[in-house]
Coordinates of C-alpha atoms in Angstrom, one line a residue:
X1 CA 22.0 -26.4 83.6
X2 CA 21.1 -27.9 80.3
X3 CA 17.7 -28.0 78.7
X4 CA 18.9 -30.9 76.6
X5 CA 16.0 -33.8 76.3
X6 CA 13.9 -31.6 78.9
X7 CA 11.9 -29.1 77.3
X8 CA 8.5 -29.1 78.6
X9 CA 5.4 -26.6 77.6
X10 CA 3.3 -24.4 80.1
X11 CA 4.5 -23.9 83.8
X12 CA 5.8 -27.5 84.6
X13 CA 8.1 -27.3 87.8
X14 CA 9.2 -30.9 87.3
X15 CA 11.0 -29.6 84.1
X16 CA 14.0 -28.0 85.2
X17 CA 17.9 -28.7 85.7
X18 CA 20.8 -27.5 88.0
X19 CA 21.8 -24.4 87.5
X20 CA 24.9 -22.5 88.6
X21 CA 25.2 -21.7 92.5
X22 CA 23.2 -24.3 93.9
X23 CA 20.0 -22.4 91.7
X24 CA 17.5 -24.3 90.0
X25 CA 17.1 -23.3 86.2
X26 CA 14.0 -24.6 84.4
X27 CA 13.1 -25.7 80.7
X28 CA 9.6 -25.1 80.6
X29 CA 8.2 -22.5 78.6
X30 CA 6.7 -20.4 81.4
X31 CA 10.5 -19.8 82.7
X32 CA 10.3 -16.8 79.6
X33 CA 8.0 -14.9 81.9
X34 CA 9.6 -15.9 85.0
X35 CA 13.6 -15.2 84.4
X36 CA 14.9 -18.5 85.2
X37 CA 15.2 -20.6 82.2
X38 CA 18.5 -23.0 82.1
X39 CA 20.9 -21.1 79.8
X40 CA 20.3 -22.8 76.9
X41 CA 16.6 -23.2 76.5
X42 CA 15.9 -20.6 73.1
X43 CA 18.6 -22.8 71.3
X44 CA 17.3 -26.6 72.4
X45 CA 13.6 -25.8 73.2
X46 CA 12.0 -22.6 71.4
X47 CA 13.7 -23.7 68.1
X48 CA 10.9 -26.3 67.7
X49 CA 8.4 -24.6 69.3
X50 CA 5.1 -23.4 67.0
X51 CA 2.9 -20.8 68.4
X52 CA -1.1 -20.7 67.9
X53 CA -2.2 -19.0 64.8
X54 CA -6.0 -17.9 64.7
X55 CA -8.0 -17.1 61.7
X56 CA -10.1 -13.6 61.4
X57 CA -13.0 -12.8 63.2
X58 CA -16.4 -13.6 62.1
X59 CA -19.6 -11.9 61.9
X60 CA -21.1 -10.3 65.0
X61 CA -24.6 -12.2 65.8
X62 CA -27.7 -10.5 66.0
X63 CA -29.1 -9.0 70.1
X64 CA -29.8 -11.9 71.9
X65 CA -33.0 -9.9 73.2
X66 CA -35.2 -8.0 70.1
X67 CA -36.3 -5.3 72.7
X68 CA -33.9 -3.9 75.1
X69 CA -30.5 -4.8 76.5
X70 CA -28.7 -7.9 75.1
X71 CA -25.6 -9.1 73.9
X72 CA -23.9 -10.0 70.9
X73 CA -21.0 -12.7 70.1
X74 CA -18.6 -13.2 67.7
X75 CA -15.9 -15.9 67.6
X76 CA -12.6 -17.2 65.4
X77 CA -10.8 -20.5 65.1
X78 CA -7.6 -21.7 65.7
X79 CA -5.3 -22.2 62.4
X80 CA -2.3 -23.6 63.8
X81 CA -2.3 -24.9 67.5
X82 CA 0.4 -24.1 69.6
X83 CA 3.3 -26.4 69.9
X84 CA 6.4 -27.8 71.8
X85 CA 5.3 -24.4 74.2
X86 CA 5.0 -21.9 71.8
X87 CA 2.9 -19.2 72.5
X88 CA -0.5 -19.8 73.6
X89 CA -3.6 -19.3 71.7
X90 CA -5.3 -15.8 72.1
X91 CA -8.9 -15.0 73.2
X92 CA -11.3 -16.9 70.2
X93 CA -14.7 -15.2 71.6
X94 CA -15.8 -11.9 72.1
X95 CA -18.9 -10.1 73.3
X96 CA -20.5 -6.8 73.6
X97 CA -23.1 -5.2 74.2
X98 CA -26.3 -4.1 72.2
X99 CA -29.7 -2.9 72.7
X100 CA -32.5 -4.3 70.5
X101 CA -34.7 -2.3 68.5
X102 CA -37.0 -4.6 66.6
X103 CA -40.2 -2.6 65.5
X104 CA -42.8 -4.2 67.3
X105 CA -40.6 -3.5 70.6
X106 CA -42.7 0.5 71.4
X107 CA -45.7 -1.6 70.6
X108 CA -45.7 -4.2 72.7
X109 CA -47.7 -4.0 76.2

């Protein structure tokens, strides 16, 4: 099977060709994780494909709660979005915990 003028991104199962024995081969990108890409998808497909880039992480943001148990956030952004099923973009927000300690928190009734 050839991946000639059918190279798709993500999983797409109408993306594929005949393979060899009656087997289906595909041309999506997902076939990288699943074994069964046509034989010549790296050389047609992921010779074009661009794979998402993603600045540095920001600031963490204050405790969403001034006394006691909250949560903080921090996010990034994308640079360069993926292309033509190149890799996918990673996580772009975090969060953690934090516990708030403002002063007026052991005097507050």
């Amino acid at each position: 099977g050839s991946c000639r003028h059918r190279c798709c991104p993500g999983r797409n199962n109408a993306c594929w060709a005949p393979g060899t024995r009656r087997a289906l081969c595909y041309c999506d990108s997902y076939c990288q994780r699943t074994g069964d890409c046509c034989h010549d998808y790296h050389a047609t497909c992921r010779r074009a494909a661009v794979g998402c880039a993603v600045g540095p992480w920001g600031p963490w943001s204050g405790c969403s709660s001034p006394c006691g148990v909250g949560s903080r956030a921090r996010s990034r952004q994308v640079t360069v979005p993926p292309r033509l099923g190149g890799e996918p973009c990673p996580d772009l927000k975090q969060r953690r915990g934090c516990l708030g300690e403002h002063p007026t928190c052991g005097t507050a009734r």
